[in-house]
Tab-separated table of C-alpha atoms in Angstrom:
chain	number	residue	atom	x	y	z
A	352	MET	CA	-26.726	20.702	-11.075
A	353	PRO	CA	-23.547	19.586	-9.236
A	354	LYS	CA	-21.374	16.883	-11.266
A	355	ILE	CA	-21.884	13.592	-9.369
A	356	THR	CA	-18.597	12.389	-7.988
A	357	PRO	CA	-17.485	8.277	-7.866
A	358	VAL	CA	-18.652	7.667	-4.130
A	359	VAL	CA	-21.648	9.588	-4.036
A	360	LYS	CA	-22.773	7.966	-7.295
A	361	TRP	CA	-22.242	4.448	-5.536
A	362	LEU	CA	-23.728	5.765	-2.213
A	363	LEU	CA	-27.017	6.836	-4.096
A	364	ILE	CA	-27.038	3.491	-5.939
A	365	ILE	CA	-26.464	1.221	-2.751
A	366	ASN	CA	-28.952	3.479	-0.774
A	367	ILE	CA	-31.968	3.450	-3.326
A	368	ALA	CA	-31.301	-0.463	-4.182
A	369	VAL	CA	-31.433	-1.266	-0.480
A	370	PHE	CA	-34.780	0.555	0.032
A	371	LEU	CA	-36.092	-0.941	-3.071
A	372	LEU	CA	-35.297	-4.382	-2.027
A	373	THR	CA	-36.938	-3.893	1.479
A	374	PHE	CA	-39.836	-2.128	0.234
A	375	LEU	CA	-40.632	-4.686	-2.395
A	376	ILE	CA	-39.736	-7.546	-0.876
A	377	LYS	CA	-41.530	-7.582	2.527
A	378	PRO	CA	-40.115	-10.769	4.248
A	379	LEU	CA	-36.755	-9.729	2.984
A	380	GLY	CA	-37.249	-6.322	4.295
A	381	THR	CA	-38.323	-7.701	7.735
A	382	PHE	CA	-35.138	-9.950	7.961
A	383	ILE	CA	-32.854	-6.978	6.852
A	384	TYR	CA	-34.412	-4.249	9.447
A	385	TYR	CA	-34.417	-6.637	12.201
A	386	TRP	CA	-30.360	-7.736	11.599
A	387	PHE	CA	-28.892	-4.560	10.263
A	388	SER	CA	-30.522	-1.380	11.705
A	389	VAL	CA	-29.366	0.024	15.229
A	390	PHE	CA	-31.684	-1.879	17.621
A	391	PRO	CA	-30.534	-1.566	21.513
A	392	ALA	CA	-33.241	-3.853	22.781
A	393	THR	CA	-30.438	-5.756	24.719
A	394	LEU	CA	-27.052	-5.062	25.640
A	395	GLY	CA	-25.961	-7.937	23.109
A	396	MET	CA	-27.665	-6.200	20.214
A	397	SER	CA	-25.988	-2.963	21.240
A	398	LEU	CA	-22.475	-4.511	20.727
A	399	GLN	CA	-23.204	-6.041	17.293
A	400	LEU	CA	-21.101	-3.243	15.790
A	401	TRP	CA	-21.571	-3.745	12.235
A	402	ARG	CA	-25.043	-2.279	12.815
A	403	GLN	CA	-23.215	1.004	12.990
A	404	ILE	CA	-22.602	0.799	9.435
A	405	THR	CA	-25.046	-1.197	7.750
A	406	TYR	CA	-28.187	0.945	9.334
A	407	GLN	CA	-27.002	3.938	7.253
A	408	PHE	CA	-28.133	2.021	4.234
A	409	LEU	CA	-31.641	1.647	5.395
A	410	HIS	CA	-34.667	3.912	5.401
A	411	ASP	CA	-37.891	4.438	7.055
A	412	GLY	CA	-39.933	5.098	3.841
A	413	PRO	CA	-39.816	6.910	0.403
A	414	TRP	CA	-39.720	10.663	2.092
A	415	HIS	CA	-36.627	9.614	4.477
A	416	ILE	CA	-34.471	8.327	1.782
A	417	PHE	CA	-35.514	11.101	-0.649
A	418	VAL	CA	-34.467	13.833	1.537
A	419	ASN	CA	-31.083	12.174	2.636
A	420	MET	CA	-30.329	11.314	-0.976
A	421	LEU	CA	-31.138	14.675	-2.246
A	422	VAL	CA	-28.637	16.328	0.127
A	423	LEU	CA	-26.047	13.740	-0.264
A	424	TYR	CA	-26.467	14.570	-4.333
A	425	PHE	CA	-25.964	18.243	-3.877
A	426	PHE	CA	-23.349	18.621	-1.040
A	427	GLY	CA	-21.312	15.014	-1.151
A	428	PRO	CA	-19.555	16.280	-4.488
A	429	LEU	CA	-18.317	19.502	-2.817
A	430	LEU	CA	-16.720	17.381	0.048
A	431	GLU	CA	-15.392	14.523	-2.180
A	432	ARG	CA	-13.823	16.737	-4.301
A	433	LEU	CA	-12.200	18.917	-1.713
A	434	TRP	CA	-10.860	15.757	0.249
A	435	GLY	CA	-10.769	12.988	-2.407
A	436	SER	CA	-12.987	9.690	-2.494
A	437	LYS	CA	-11.261	7.643	0.313
A	438	LYS	CA	-11.097	10.781	2.757
A	439	PHE	CA	-14.650	11.503	1.981
A	440	LEU	CA	-16.221	7.529	2.294
A	441	THR	CA	-14.198	7.320	5.416
A	442	PHE	CA	-15.868	10.647	6.901
A	443	TYR	CA	-19.143	9.854	5.747
A	444	LEU	CA	-19.189	6.323	7.359
A	445	VAL	CA	-17.512	7.524	10.501
A	446	CYS	CA	-20.102	10.447	11.049
A	447	GLY	CA	-23.127	7.876	10.496
A	448	ALA	CA	-21.380	5.193	12.870
A	449	MET	CA	-21.064	8.036	15.852
A	450	GLY	CA	-24.735	8.782	15.381
A	451	GLY	CA	-25.327	5.203	15.552
A	452	LEU	CA	-23.170	4.894	18.758
A	453	LEU	CA	-24.872	7.777	20.513
A	454	TYR	CA	-28.470	6.394	20.363
A	455	PRO	CA	-27.569	2.952	21.895
A	456	PHE	CA	-25.547	4.776	24.775
A	457	LEU	CA	-28.602	6.953	25.341
A	458	VAL	CA	-30.707	3.873	25.560
A	459	LEU	CA	-28.572	2.029	28.118
A	460	VAL	CA	-28.046	5.036	30.385
A	461	GLY	CA	-32.031	5.141	30.392
A	462	TRP	CA	-32.407	8.469	28.763
A	463	LEU	CA	-34.020	7.109	25.589
A	464	GLY	CA	-36.500	4.175	24.839
A	465	ALA	CA	-35.112	1.410	22.450
A	466	ALA	CA	-36.536	1.440	18.841
A	467	PRO	CA	-35.005	0.216	15.519
A	468	LEU	CA	-32.784	3.297	14.109
A	469	VAL	CA	-32.348	3.657	10.377
A	470	GLY	CA	-31.165	6.150	7.884
A	471	ALA	CA	-28.089	8.088	6.602
A	472	SER	CA	-29.107	11.286	8.558
A	473	GLY	CA	-25.883	10.799	10.788
A	474	SER	CA	-23.944	10.839	7.630
A	475	ILE	CA	-25.700	13.673	5.954
A	476	LEU	CA	-25.744	16.051	8.943
A	477	GLY	CA	-21.822	15.342	9.609
A	478	MET	CA	-21.619	16.639	6.424
A	479	LEU	CA	-23.838	19.635	6.904
A	480	ALA	CA	-21.524	20.411	10.193
A	481	ALA	CA	-18.339	20.024	8.145
A	482	GLY	CA	-19.838	22.575	5.389
A	483	GLY	CA	-20.772	25.170	8.249
A	484	ILE	CA	-17.240	25.129	9.517
A	485	LEU	CA	-15.604	24.863	5.704
A	486	PHE	CA	-18.151	27.155	4.032
A	487	PRO	CA	-19.914	29.288	6.608
A	488	ASN	CA	-21.131	31.860	4.078
A	489	MET	CA	-22.515	29.475	1.389
A	490	MET	CA	-25.902	30.062	0.324
A	491	VAL	CA	-28.187	27.103	0.707
A	492	TYR	CA	-31.713	27.453	-0.784
A	493	VAL	CA	-34.014	25.296	1.538
A	494	TRP	CA	-36.751	23.466	-0.727
A	495	GLY	CA	-34.942	25.817	-3.491
A	496	VAL	CA	-36.672	28.880	-2.231
A	497	ILE	CA	-35.373	29.914	1.223
A	498	PRO	CA	-31.681	31.432	1.061
A	499	VAL	CA	-29.827	30.118	4.209
A	500	LYS	CA	-26.098	30.289	5.240
A	501	MET	CA	-24.571	27.112	5.423
A	502	ARG	CA	-23.213	27.981	8.994
A	503	ILE	CA	-26.610	29.149	10.242
A	504	LEU	CA	-28.522	26.063	8.696
A	505	ALA	CA	-25.964	23.805	10.655
A	506	ILE	CA	-26.633	25.637	14.009
A	507	ILE	CA	-30.410	25.231	13.612
A	508	PHE	CA	-30.411	21.482	13.097
A	509	ALA	CA	-27.886	21.227	15.965
A	510	ALA	CA	-30.262	23.267	18.234
A	511	ILE	CA	-33.426	21.182	16.920
A	512	SER	CA	-31.184	18.028	18.143
A	513	ILE	CA	-30.063	19.333	21.401
A	514	ILE	CA	-33.373	20.666	22.284
A	515	THR	CA	-35.106	17.405	21.240
A	516	LEU	CA	-32.529	15.198	23.374
A	517	LEU	CA	-33.265	17.570	26.408
A	518	ARG	CA	-36.856	16.629	26.568
A	519	PRO	CA	-37.133	13.261	24.610
A	520	ASP	CA	-40.616	12.951	26.130
A	521	ARG	CA	-42.151	16.031	24.396
A	522	PHE	CA	-40.831	15.450	20.802
A	523	GLU	CA	-40.980	12.640	18.365
A	524	ASN	CA	-38.001	10.825	16.594
A	525	ALA	CA	-35.504	11.438	19.682
A	526	GLY	CA	-33.298	8.582	18.683
A	527	GLY	CA	-32.994	10.206	15.242
A	528	GLN	CA	-32.003	13.367	16.607
A	529	ALA	CA	-29.206	11.403	18.621
A	530	ALA	CA	-27.928	10.322	15.720
A	531	HIS	CA	-28.108	13.896	13.965
A	532	LEU	CA	-26.116	15.164	16.991
A	533	GLY	CA	-23.683	12.231	16.808
A	534	GLY	CA	-23.112	12.796	13.192
A	535	MET	CA	-22.455	16.578	13.313
A	536	VAL	CA	-20.163	16.210	16.321
A	537	ALA	CA	-18.186	13.672	14.400
A	538	GLY	CA	-18.095	15.863	11.473
A	539	ALA	CA	-17.175	19.136	13.236
A	540	VAL	CA	-14.375	17.334	15.019
A	541	TYR	CA	-13.018	15.827	12.149
A	542	VAL	CA	-13.067	19.107	10.055
A	543	LEU	CA	-11.468	21.175	13.086
A	544	SER	CA	-8.846	18.258	13.889
A	545	GLN	CA	-8.071	18.287	10.318
A	546	SER	CA	-7.256	22.282	10.246
A	547	ARG	CA	-5.092	21.719	13.236
A	548	ARG	CA	-3.131	19.106	11.766
A	549	ASP	CA	-2.714	21.199	8.593
A	550	LYS	CA	-1.441	24.239	10.683
A	551	PHE	CA	1.025	21.933	12.502
A	552	ARG	CA	2.342	20.619	9.208
A	553	LEU	CA	2.803	24.162	7.592
A	554	LYS	CA	4.535	25.243	10.714
A	555	LEU	CA	6.900	22.033	10.770
A	556	ARG	CA	7.679	23.113	6.981
A	557	SER	CA	8.081	26.654	7.703
A	558	GLY	CA	10.368	25.828	10.570
A	559	SER	CA	12.394	23.550	8.504
A	560	TRP	CA	12.534	25.930	5.580
A	561	GLN	CA	13.775	28.626	7.888
A	562	LYS	CA	16.558	26.553	9.497
A	563	LYS	CA	17.779	25.659	5.930
A	564	ARG	CA	18.016	29.167	4.840
A	565	ALA	CA	19.542	30.316	7.970
A	566	ALA	CA	22.188	27.643	7.311
A	567	GLN	CA	22.790	28.340	3.794
A	568	ARG	CA	23.363	32.105	4.912
A	569	ASN	CA	25.738	31.088	7.759
A	570	LEU	CA	27.690	29.129	5.264
A	571	GLN	CA	27.690	32.194	2.794
A	572	VAL	CA	29.184	34.204	5.628
A	573	GLU	CA	31.523	31.585	6.127
A	574	VAL	CA	32.731	31.120	2.306
A	575	ASP	CA	32.978	35.071	1.988
A	576	ARG	CA	35.341	35.113	4.719
A	577	ILE	CA	37.441	32.249	3.291
A	578	LEU	CA	37.544	33.735	-0.083
A	579	GLU	CA	38.885	37.030	1.377
A	580	LYS	CA	41.527	35.113	3.234
A	581	VAL	CA	42.515	33.668	0.196
A	582	HIS	CA	42.888	37.125	-1.426
A	583	ARG	CA	44.787	38.269	1.095
A	584	ASP	CA	47.290	35.355	2.145
A	585	GLY	CA	47.087	32.925	-0.799
A	586	ILE	CA	45.285	29.284	-0.782
A	587	GLN	CA	48.122	27.582	1.157
A	588	SER	CA	46.935	29.841	4.271
A	589	LEU	CA	43.775	27.879	4.340
A	590	THR	CA	43.148	25.020	6.980
A	591	MET	CA	41.692	21.339	6.352
A	592	LYS	CA	38.255	22.467	7.783
A	593	GLU	CA	38.139	25.686	5.664
A	594	LYS	CA	39.068	23.715	2.459
A	595	ARG	CA	36.161	21.275	3.115
A	596	ILE	CA	33.917	24.138	3.421
A	597	LEU	CA	34.928	25.467	0.339
A	598	LYS	CA	34.334	22.169	-1.314
A	599	GLN	CA	30.823	21.777	0.333
A	600	ALA	CA	29.778	25.391	-0.839
A	601	THR	CA	30.893	24.254	-4.517
A	602	LYS	CA	29.103	21.147	-4.445
A	603	ALA	CA	25.811	22.990	-3.294
A	604	GLU	CA	26.431	25.612	-5.808
A	605	GLN	CA	26.638	22.712	-8.408
A	606	THR	CA	23.528	21.199	-7.345
A	607	ARG	CA	21.349	24.548	-7.366
A	608	ASN	CA	22.612	25.057	-10.793
A	609	LYS	CA	21.315	21.915	-12.104
A	610	PHE	CA	17.781	22.869	-11.396
């Protein structure tokens, strides 16, 4: 069992608490689902952008929340430890929001019909996409029995979403699959862009270090030449520039010796 991390713990608490409130107090549930789900029935409702965050904390039934929270419990700590709590929370919410944006877009262009969208699945599938890139060969036991590599599992879920969205008239929950796909794309883009940024920073640091080493080598060559001149012609033969170079080299050596 994974050791739970701070953000994952609070996400679990909030999701479960909201579900119990909406499930046990029906009038409150009706109000919350109407105002806080992604419901692109009109253009005005589609532009209520708070819904892209709040819908992630609503669920359609016990099975819906159970599956999402189970995956969050097992995979969330892995990413939170890797990135830190702040970055993980941002990633989680952005993946969910991207899923919540893709669905109303497909409704507005006439590809899907309008219905309320709820659930953390966009965030969860974003985590799966990230895991498929970062830990492609990690074994995941589906329902605790079937071993599947993380990368293969991510590809399977992406394929299901794409096929469903290509023929939404033949499959149920096309809106949910839009959220899944939006979350997965956001998760993959985040990880790949992070990897490119890290490589660029490493290249910059490497280039800076190489320049510094080259400057040190050039300085040492010049110091050796000056010392040879002193040995041959005496200290009085040095120019002002050569004396400055010797002074600079002495200070640099003293600084290194301090460490």
